[in-house]
CSV table of C-alpha atoms in Angstrom, one decimal:
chain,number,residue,atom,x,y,z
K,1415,UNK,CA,178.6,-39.6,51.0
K,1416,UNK,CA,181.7,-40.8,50.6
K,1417,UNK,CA,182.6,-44.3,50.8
K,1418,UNK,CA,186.3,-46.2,51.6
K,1419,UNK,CA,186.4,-49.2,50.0
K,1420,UNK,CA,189.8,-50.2,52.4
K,1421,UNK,CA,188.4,-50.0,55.5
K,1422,UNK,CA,185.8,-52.8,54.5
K,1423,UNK,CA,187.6,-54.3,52.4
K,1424,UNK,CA,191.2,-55.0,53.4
K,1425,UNK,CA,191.7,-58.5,51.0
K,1426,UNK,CA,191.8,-58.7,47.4
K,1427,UNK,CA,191.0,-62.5,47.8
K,1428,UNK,CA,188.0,-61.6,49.4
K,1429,UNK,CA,184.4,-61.5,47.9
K,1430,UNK,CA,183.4,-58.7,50.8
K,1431,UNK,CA,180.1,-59.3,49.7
K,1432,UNK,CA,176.9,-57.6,52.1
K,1433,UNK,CA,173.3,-57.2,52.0
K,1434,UNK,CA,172.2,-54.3,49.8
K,1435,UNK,CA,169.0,-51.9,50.0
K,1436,UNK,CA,167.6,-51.7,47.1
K,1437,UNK,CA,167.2,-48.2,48.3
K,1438,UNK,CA,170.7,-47.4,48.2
K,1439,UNK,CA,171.7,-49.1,44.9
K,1440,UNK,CA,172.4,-46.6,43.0
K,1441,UNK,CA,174.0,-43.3,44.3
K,1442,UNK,CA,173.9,-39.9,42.6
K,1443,UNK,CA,175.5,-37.1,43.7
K,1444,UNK,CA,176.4,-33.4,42.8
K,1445,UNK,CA,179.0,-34.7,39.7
K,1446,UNK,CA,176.0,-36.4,38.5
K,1447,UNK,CA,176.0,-34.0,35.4
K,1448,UNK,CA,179.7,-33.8,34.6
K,1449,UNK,CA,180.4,-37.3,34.8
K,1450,UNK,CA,177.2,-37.9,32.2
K,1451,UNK,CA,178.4,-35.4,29.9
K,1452,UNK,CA,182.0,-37.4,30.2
K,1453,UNK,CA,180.9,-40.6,29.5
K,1454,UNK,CA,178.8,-39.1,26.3
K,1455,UNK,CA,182.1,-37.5,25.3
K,1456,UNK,CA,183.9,-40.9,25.9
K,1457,UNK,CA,181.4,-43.1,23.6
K,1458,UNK,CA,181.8,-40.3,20.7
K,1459,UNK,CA,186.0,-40.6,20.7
K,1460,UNK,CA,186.2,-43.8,22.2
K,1461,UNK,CA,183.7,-46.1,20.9
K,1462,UNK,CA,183.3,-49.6,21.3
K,1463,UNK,CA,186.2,-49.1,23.3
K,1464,UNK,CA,183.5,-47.6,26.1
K,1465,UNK,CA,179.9,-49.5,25.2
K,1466,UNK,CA,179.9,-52.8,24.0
K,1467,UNK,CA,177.4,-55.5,23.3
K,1468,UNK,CA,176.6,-58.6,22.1
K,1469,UNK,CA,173.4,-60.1,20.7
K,1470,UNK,CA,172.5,-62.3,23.4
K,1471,UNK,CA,172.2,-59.2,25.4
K,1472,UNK,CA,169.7,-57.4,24.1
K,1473,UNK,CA,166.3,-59.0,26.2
K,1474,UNK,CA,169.0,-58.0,29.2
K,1475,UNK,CA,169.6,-54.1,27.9
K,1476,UNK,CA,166.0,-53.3,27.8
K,1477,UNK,CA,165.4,-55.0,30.9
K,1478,UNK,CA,167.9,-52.8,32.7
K,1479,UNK,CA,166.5,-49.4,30.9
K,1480,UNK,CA,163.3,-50.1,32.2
K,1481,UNK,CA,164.7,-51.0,35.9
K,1482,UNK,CA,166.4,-47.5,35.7
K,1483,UNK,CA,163.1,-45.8,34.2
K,1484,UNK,CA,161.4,-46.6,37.1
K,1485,UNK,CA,163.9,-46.9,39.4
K,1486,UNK,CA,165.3,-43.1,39.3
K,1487,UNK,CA,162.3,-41.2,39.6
K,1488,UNK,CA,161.1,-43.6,42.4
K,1489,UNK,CA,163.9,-42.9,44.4
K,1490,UNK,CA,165.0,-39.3,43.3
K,1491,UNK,CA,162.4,-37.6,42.2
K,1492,UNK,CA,164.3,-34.0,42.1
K,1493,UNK,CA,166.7,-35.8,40.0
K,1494,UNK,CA,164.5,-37.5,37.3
K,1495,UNK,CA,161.1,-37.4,35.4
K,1496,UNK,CA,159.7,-40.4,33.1
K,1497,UNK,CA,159.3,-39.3,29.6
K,1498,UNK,CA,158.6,-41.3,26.8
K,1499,UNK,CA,161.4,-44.1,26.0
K,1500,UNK,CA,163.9,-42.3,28.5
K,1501,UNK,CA,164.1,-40.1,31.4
K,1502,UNK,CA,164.5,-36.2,31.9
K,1503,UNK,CA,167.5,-35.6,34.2
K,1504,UNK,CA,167.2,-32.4,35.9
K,1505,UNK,CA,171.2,-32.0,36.3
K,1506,UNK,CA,172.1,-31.9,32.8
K,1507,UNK,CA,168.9,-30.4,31.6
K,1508,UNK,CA,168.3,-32.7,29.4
K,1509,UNK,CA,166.0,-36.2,28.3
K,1510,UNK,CA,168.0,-39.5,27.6
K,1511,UNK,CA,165.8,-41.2,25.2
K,1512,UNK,CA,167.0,-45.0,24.2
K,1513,UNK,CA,165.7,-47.5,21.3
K,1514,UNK,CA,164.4,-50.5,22.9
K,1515,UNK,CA,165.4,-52.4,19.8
K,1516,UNK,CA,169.0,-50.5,19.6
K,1517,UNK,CA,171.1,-50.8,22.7
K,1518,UNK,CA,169.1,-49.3,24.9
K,1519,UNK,CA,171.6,-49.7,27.8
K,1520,UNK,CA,174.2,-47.6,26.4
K,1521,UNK,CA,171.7,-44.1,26.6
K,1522,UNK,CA,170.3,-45.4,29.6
K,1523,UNK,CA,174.0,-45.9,31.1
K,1524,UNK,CA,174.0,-41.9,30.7
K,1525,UNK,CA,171.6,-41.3,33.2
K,1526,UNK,CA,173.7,-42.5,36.2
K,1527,UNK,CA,177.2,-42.0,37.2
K,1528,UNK,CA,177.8,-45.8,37.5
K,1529,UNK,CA,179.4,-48.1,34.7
K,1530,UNK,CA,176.8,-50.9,34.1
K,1531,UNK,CA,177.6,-54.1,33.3
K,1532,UNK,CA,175.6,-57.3,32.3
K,1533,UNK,CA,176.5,-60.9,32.3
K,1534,UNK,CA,174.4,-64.2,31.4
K,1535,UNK,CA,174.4,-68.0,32.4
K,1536,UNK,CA,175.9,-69.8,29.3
K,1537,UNK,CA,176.8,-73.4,28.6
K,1538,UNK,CA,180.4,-72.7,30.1
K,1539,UNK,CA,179.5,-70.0,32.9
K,1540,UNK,CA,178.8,-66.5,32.8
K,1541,UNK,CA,179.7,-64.4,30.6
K,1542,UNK,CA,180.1,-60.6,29.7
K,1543,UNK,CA,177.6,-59.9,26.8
K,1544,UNK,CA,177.4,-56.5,27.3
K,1545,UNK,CA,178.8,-52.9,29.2
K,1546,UNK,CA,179.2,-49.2,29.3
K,1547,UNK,CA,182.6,-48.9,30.8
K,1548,UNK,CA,183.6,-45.3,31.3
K,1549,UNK,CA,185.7,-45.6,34.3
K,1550,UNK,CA,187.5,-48.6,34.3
K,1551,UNK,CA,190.1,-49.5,36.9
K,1552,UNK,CA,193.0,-50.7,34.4
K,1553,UNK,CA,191.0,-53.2,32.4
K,1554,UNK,CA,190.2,-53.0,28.5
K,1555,UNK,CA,186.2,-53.8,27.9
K,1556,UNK,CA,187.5,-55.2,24.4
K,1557,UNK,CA,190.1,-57.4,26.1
K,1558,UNK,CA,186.9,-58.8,28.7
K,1559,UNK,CA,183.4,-59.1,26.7
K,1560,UNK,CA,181.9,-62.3,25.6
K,1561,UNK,CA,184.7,-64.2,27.9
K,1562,UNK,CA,183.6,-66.4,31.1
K,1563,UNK,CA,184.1,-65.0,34.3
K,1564,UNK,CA,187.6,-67.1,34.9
K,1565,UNK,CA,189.4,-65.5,31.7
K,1566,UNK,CA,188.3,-61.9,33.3
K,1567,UNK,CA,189.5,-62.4,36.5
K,1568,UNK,CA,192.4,-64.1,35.6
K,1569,UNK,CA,194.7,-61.3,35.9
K,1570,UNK,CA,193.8,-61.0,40.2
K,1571,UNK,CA,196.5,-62.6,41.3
K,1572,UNK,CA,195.6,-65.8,42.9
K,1573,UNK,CA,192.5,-66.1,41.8
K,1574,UNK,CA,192.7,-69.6,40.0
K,1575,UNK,CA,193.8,-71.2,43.5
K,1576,UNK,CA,191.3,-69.1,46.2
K,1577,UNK,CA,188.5,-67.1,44.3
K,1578,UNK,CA,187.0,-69.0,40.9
K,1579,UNK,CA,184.6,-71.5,43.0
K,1580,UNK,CA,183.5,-69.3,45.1
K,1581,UNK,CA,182.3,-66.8,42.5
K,1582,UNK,CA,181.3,-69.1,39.8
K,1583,UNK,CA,179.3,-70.4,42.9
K,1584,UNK,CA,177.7,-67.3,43.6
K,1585,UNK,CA,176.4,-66.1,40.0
K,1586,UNK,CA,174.6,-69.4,39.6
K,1587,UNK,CA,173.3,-68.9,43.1
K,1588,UNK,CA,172.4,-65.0,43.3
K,1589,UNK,CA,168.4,-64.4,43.9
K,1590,UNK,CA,166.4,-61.9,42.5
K,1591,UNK,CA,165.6,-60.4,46.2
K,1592,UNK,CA,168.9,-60.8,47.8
K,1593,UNK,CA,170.7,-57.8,45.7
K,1594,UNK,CA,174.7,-57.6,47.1
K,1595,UNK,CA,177.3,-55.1,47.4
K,1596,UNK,CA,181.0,-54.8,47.9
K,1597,UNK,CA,184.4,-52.4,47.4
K,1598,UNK,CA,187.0,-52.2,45.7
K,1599,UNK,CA,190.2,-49.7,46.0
K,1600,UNK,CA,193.7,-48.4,45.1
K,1601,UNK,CA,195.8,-45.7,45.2
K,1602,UNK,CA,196.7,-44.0,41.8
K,1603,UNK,CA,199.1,-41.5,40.5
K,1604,UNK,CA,195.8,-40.2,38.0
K,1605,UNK,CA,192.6,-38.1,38.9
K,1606,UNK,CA,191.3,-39.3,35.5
K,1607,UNK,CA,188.2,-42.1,35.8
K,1608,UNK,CA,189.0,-43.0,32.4
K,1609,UNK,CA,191.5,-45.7,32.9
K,1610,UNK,CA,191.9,-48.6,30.6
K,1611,UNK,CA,195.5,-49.2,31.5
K,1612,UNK,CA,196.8,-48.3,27.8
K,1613,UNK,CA,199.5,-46.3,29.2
K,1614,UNK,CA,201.3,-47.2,32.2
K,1615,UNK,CA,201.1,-45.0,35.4
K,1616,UNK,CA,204.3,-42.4,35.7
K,1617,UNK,CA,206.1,-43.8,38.7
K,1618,UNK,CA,206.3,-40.9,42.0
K,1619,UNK,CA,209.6,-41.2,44.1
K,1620,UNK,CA,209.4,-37.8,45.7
K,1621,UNK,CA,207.8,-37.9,49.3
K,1622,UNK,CA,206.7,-34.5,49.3
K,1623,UNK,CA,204.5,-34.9,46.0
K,1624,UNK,CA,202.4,-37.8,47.4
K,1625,UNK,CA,199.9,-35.9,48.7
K,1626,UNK,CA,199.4,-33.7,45.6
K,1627,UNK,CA,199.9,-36.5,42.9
K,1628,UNK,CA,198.6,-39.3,44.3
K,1629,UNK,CA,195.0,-40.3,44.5
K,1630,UNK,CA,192.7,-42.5,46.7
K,1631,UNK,CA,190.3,-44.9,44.0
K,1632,UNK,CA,187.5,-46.2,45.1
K,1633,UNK,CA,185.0,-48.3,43.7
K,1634,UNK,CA,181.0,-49.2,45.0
K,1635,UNK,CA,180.3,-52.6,43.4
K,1636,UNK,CA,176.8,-53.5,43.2
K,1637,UNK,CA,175.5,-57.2,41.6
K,1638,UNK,CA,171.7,-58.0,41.2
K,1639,UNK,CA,170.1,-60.5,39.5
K,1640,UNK,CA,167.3,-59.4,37.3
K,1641,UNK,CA,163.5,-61.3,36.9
K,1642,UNK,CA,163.3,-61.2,33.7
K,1643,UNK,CA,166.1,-62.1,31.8
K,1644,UNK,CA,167.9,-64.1,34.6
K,1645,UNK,CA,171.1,-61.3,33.7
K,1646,UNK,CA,173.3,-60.1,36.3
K,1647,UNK,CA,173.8,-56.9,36.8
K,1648,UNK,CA,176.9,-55.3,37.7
K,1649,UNK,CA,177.4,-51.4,38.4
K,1650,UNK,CA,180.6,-49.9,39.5
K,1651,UNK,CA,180.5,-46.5,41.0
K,1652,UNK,CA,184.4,-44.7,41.3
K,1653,UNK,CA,185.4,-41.8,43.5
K,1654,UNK,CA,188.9,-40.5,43.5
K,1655,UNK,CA,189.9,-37.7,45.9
K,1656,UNK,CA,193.5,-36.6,46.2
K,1657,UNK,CA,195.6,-38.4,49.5
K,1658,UNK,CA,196.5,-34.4,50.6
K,1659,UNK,CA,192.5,-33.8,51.2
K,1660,UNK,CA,193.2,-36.6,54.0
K,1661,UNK,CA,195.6,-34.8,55.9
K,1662,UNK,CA,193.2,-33.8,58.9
K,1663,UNK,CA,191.6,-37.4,59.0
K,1664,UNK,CA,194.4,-39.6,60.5
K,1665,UNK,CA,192.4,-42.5,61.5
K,1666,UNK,CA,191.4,-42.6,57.6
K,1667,UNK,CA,195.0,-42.9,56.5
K,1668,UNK,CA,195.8,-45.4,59.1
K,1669,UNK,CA,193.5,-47.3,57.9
K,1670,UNK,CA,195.2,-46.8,54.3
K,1671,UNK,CA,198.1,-47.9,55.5
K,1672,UNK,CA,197.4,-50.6,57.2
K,1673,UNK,CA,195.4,-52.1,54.5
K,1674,UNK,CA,198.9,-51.5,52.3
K,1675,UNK,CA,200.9,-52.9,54.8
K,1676,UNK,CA,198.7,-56.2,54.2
K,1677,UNK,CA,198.9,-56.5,50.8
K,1678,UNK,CA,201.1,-59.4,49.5
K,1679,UNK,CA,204.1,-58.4,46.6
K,1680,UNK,CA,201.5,-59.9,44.5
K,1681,UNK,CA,198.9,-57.8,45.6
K,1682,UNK,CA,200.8,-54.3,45.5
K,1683,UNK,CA,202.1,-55.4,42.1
K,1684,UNK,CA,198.1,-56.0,40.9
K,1685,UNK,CA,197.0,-52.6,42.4
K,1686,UNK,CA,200.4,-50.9,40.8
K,1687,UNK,CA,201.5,-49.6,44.2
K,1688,UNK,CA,204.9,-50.8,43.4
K,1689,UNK,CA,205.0,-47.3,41.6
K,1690,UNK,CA,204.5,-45.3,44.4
K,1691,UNK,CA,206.4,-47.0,46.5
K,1692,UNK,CA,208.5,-46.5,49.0
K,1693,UNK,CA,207.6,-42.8,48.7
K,1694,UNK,CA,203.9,-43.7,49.3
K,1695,UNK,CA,203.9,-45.6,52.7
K,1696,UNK,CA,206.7,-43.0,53.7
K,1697,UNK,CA,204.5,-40.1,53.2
K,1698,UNK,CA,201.5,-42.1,55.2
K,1699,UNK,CA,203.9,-42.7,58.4
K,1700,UNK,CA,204.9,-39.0,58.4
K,1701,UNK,CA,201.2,-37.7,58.2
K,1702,UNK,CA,200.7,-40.1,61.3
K,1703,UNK,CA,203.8,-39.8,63.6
């Protein structure tokens, strides 16, 4: 089912945080297989660039493999069948097995279409000690692991001033049985999940390629403390469907454009709208008059 982030989730100085089912935390769906077999690609070209831990993490990782090894066939049984260290996935026809004692979260990350993330209480805050990050939305995992939660975020504009309490707040407040959710979204000039940023975004000032060329991103957040380890667990599912398949849903792109149209300069220059603009919110206004 598809899911738009911007109609929940108008502010980026927002936490948008809600209630999540543990029944819907994690969401597979029919590119289940192809977007296994591309983060499996990614961690043999890309390396640490795509999984990355640290030490501290490793009571964490196996916690999380186990959580999924149980989790999965509980919930999608068609999907996934236990086997030993590792689960058989039905889509790609294949078992994921995973090491306890070796990083078990990166073969486990395999299994699901979400990037998985873990932080950990330290002296300092939370930290990032550990992630398979296969779709990031313009962030570099080597710029972000083993760093607090302040130096991370401290590219969201305003964050310092309007966001760092309240979320420093929450991950030393988060319960085991109170598991959360939120969205996140942009619009990109890339159909590619893969991206770090490296390369800057081609600007679009043609109107009539908008549609084509430009794509809606948007991210599923989900954060859950785990009983074990005391971790946080942070998974990030992306979808990205071109603006043109919106063309017959006009309250959708109003909605779009009125969460642009809120954005601060500050905001659209965060998201890299700047790029598509004014060709963007000009081809939104003729879909709609």
């Amino acid at each position: 089912m598809s899911y738009y982030a911007f109609r929940d989730h108008k502010q980026l100085l927002s936490m948008g945080l809600a209630r999540l089912d543990l029944a819907d935390w994690l969401q597979p769906d029919k590119k289940l297989a192809e977007q296994s077999t591309l983060k499996k690609a990614l961690w043999q070209h890309q390396g640490e660039q795509v999984f990355k831990a640290l030490p501290e993490s490793a009571a964490a990782q196996r916690e999380v493999a186990d959580l999924l090894a149980h989790h999965l066939p509980a919930h999608f049984p068609e999907l996934y069948t236990p086997a030993d260290q590792g689960l058989w996935c039905a889509p790609m026809q294949t078992t994921h097995h995973w090491d306890r004692h070796d990083n078990p979260l990166l073969q486990a990350s395999w299994c699901v279409q979400e990037d998985l993330c873990l932080l950990q209480a330290f002296a300092d805050g939370y930290r990032l000690t550990a992630a398979s990050l296969c779709a990031p939305s313009y962030w570099r995992l080597l710029d972000k692991i083993g760093k607090p939660l302040d130096l991370i975020h401290a590219p969201v504009p305003g964050y310092s001033d309007q966001l760092s309490a309240r979320i420093n707040r929450f991950f030393s407040h988060i319960k085991v049985e109170h598991p959360v959710w939120r969205g996140n979204w942009s619009v990109v000039s890339s159909d590619q999940l893969y991206q770090p940023g490296i390369e800057p975004s081609p600007p679009i000032k043609e109107v009539e390629q908008i549609g084509e060329r430009c794509f809606l991103r948007c991210e599923r957040q989900t954060l859950r403390r785990l009983p074990e380890s005391s971790a946080v667990l942070f998974t990030i599912k992306v979808t990205l469907e071109p603006l043109s398949d919106f063309c017959q849903s006009p309250e959708i792109l109003r909605d779009l454009k009125a969460a642009i149209d809120g954005l601060s300069k500050e905001e659209r220059l965060y998201k890299s709208l700047h790029l598509l603009e004014p060709a963007l919110s000009q081809w939104l206004q003729h879909q709609l008059d």
